[in-house]
Coordinates of C-alpha atoms in Angstrom, one line a residue:
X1 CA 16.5 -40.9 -10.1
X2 CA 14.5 -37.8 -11.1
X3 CA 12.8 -38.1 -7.9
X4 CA 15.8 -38.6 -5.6
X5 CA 17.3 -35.4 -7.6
X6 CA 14.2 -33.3 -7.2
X7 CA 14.0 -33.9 -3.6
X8 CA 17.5 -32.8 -3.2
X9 CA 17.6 -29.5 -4.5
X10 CA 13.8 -28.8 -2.6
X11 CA 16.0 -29.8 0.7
X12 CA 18.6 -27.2 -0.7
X13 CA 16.5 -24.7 -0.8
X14 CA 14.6 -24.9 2.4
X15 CA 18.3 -25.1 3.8
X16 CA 19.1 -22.1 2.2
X17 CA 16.2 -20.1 3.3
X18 CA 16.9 -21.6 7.0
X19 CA 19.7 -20.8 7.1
X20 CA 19.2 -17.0 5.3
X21 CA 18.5 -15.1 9.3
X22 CA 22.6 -15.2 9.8
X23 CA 22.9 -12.1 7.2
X24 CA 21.5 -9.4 9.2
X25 CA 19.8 -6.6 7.7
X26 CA 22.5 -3.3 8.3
X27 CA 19.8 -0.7 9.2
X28 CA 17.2 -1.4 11.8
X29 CA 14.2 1.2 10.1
X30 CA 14.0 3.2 7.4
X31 CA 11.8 6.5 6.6
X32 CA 10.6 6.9 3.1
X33 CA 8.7 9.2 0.8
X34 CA 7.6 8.8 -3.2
X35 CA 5.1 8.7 -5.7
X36 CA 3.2 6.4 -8.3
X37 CA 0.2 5.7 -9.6
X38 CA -4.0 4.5 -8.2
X39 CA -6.7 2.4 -10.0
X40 CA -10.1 2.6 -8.5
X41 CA -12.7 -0.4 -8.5
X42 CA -16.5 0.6 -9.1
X43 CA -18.5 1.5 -5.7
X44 CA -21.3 -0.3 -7.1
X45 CA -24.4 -0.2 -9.0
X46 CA -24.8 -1.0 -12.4
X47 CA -23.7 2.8 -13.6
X48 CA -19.9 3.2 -13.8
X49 CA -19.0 4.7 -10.7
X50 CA -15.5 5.3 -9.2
X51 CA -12.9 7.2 -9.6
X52 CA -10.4 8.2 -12.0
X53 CA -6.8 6.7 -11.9
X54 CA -4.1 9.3 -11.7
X55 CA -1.4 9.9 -9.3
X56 CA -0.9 9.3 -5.2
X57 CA 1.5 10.5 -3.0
X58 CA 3.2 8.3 0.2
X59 CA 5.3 8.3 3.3
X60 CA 6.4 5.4 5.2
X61 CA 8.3 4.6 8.4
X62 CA 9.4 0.9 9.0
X63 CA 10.9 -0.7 11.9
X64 CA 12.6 -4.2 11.3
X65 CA 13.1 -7.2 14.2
X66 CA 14.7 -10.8 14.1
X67 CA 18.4 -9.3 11.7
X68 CA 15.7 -7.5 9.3
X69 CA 13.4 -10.7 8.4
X70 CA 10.1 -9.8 10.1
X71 CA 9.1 -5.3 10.2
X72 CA 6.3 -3.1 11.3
X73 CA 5.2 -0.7 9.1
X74 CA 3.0 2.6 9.2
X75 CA 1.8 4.3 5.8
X76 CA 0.3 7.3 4.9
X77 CA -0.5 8.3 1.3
X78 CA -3.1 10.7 -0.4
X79 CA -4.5 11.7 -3.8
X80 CA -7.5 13.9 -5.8
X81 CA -9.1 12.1 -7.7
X82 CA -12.2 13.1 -9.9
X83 CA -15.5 11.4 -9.6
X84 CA -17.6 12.0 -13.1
X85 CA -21.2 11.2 -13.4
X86 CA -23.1 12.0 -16.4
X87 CA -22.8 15.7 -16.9
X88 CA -21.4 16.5 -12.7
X89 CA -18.0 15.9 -12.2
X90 CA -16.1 16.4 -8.3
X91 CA -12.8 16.2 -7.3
X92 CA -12.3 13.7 -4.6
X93 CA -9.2 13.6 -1.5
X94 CA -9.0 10.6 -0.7
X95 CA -6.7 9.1 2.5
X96 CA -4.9 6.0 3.3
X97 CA -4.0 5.4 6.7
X98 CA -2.8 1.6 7.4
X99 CA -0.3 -0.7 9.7
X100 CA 1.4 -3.6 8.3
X101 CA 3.4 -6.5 8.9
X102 CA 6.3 -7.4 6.6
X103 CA 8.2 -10.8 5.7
X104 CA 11.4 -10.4 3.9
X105 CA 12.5 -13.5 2.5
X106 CA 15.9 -12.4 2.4
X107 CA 17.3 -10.0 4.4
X108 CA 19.8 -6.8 2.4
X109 CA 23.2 -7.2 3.5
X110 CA 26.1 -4.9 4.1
X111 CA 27.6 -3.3 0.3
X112 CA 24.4 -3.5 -1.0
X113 CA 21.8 -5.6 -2.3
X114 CA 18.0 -5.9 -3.3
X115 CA 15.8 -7.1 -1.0
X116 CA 11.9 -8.0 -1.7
X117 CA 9.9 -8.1 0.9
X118 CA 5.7 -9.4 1.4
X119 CA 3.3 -6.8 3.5
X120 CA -0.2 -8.0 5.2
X121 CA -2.3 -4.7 7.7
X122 CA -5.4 -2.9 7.8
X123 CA -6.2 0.6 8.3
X124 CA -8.7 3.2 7.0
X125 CA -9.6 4.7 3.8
X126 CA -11.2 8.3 3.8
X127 CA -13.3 8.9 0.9
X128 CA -13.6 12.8 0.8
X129 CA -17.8 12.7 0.1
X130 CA -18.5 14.9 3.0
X131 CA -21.4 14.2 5.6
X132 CA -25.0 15.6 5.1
X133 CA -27.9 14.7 3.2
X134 CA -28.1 11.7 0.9
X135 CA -26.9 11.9 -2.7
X136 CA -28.0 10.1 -5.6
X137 CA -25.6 8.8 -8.4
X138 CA -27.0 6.5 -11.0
X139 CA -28.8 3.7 -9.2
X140 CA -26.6 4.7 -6.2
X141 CA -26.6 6.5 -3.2
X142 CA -24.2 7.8 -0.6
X143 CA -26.3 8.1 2.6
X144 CA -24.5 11.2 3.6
X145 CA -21.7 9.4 6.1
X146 CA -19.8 6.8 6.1
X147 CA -16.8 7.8 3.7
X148 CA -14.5 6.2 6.5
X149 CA -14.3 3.0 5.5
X150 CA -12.1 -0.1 7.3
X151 CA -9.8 -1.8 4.7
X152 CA -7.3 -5.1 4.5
X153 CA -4.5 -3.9 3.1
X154 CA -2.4 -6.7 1.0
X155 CA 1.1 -6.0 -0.5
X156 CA 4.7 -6.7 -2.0
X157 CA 7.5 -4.7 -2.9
X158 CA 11.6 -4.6 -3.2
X159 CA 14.6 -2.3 -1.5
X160 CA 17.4 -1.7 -3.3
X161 CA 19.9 -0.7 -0.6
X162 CA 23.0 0.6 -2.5
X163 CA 26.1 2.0 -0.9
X164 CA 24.9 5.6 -1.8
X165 CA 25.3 8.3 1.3
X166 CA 23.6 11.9 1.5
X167 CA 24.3 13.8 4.9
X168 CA 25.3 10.8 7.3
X169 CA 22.0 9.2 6.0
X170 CA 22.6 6.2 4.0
X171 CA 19.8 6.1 1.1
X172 CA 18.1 3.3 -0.7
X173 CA 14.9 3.2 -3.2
X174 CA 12.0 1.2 -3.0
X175 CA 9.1 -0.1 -5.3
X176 CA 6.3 -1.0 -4.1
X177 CA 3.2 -2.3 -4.2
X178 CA -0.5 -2.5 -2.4
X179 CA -4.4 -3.3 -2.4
X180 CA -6.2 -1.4 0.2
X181 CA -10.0 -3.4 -0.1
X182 CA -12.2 -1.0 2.0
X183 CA -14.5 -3.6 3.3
X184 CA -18.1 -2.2 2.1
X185 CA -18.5 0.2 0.0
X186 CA -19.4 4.2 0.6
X187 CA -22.5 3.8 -1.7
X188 CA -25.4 2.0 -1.6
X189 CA -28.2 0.6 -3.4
X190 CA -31.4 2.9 -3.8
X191 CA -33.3 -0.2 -1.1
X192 CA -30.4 0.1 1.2
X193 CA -28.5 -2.5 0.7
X194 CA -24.6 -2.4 1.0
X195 CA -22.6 -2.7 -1.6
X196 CA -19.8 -5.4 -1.7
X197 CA -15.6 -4.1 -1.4
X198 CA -13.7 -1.8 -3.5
X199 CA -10.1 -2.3 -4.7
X200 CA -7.8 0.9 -4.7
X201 CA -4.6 -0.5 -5.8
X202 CA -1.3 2.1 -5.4
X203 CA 1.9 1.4 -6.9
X204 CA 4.8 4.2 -6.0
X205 CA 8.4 4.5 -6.3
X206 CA 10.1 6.0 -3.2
X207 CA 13.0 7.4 -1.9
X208 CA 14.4 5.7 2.1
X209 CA 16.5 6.6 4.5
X210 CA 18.3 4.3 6.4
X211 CA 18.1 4.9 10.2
X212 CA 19.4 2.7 13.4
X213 CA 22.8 1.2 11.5
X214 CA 23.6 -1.6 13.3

């Protein structure tokens, strides 16, 4: 009987989520701005070497399809970060430019609502070395170029859509959340050898704008 019972609330909830597309998202993109927080993996090597976590900066513009289930999003975000190495110490801009594609599960509805949402791109990740000669960090080195490193981009994060308007613009926040894994490192090993990925994970809580009401 467990079984039977078990089986029927699964079917109830795949029903449920089936059936989810007939609320339709009010707003058909949204433009948003905020700030949080980075951690840094290690770039390699034995030494310690990455950078310091601290703050980031972001803007985002979305545009949602199919009543607000399935969006296109392009992000921007930027920090200075500082790189330490024994007694040498540089500050470090960093840049984060990616496209996603997001999956709401369910969509916001009209009067207001929370609505989480899943996020899957790839973009770039500028690493503010600089290009010319070779530098040596530890049992690392950066050859000089390649701070421009390609990165998967892997995320989740919620809207609260509230019934809250500022000049004609109806407003919303959003937290959110993302790994962008460069795909090698900047450094490499003294031999030449490259370095495996690097994790910079950014969390931020940002003010949207809802645009396109339907």
């Amino acid at each position: 009987m467990s079984g039977a019972i078990r089986a029927l609330a699964t079917g109830a909830v795949l029903a449920a989520l089936c059936a989810a597309p007939a609320a339709a998202q009010t707003h058909s993109g949204s433009i948003g701005y905020g700030g949080g927080g980075i951690w840094f993996g290690s770039f390699g090597g034995a030494s310690e070497l990455k950078l310091e976590p601290g703050w980031v900066a972001n803007l985002q513009a979305d545009q949602w399809y199919w009543r607000g289930r399935v969006g296109a999003r392009a992000n921007v975000a930027f920090t200075q970060r500082p790189l330490r190495t024994g007694l040498d110490e540089r500050q470090i801009n960093t840049w984060f430019f990616d496209g996603s594609v997001l999956l709401r599960p369910v969509p916001p509805r009209e009067g207001g609502s929370v609505a989480p949402y899943l996020s899957l791109g790839a973009g770039v990740v500028n690493y503010g070395f600089g290009r010319g000669r070779p530098v040596v960090l530890g049992d690392a080195v950066y050859p000089g170029s390649g701070e421009r490193q390609l990165a998967l981009v892997v995320g989740a994060g919620v809207d609260f859509v509230p019934r809250v308007v500022f000049l004609d613009t109806p407003l919303g926040l959003r937290l959110d959340f993302a790994d962008h894994v460069t795909l090698e490192s900047p450094f490499e090993s003294r031999g030449g050898d490259a370095f495996g990925p690097v994790h910079n994970v950014r969390v931020m809580v940002g003010l949207i704008g809802l645009v396109g009401n339907r």
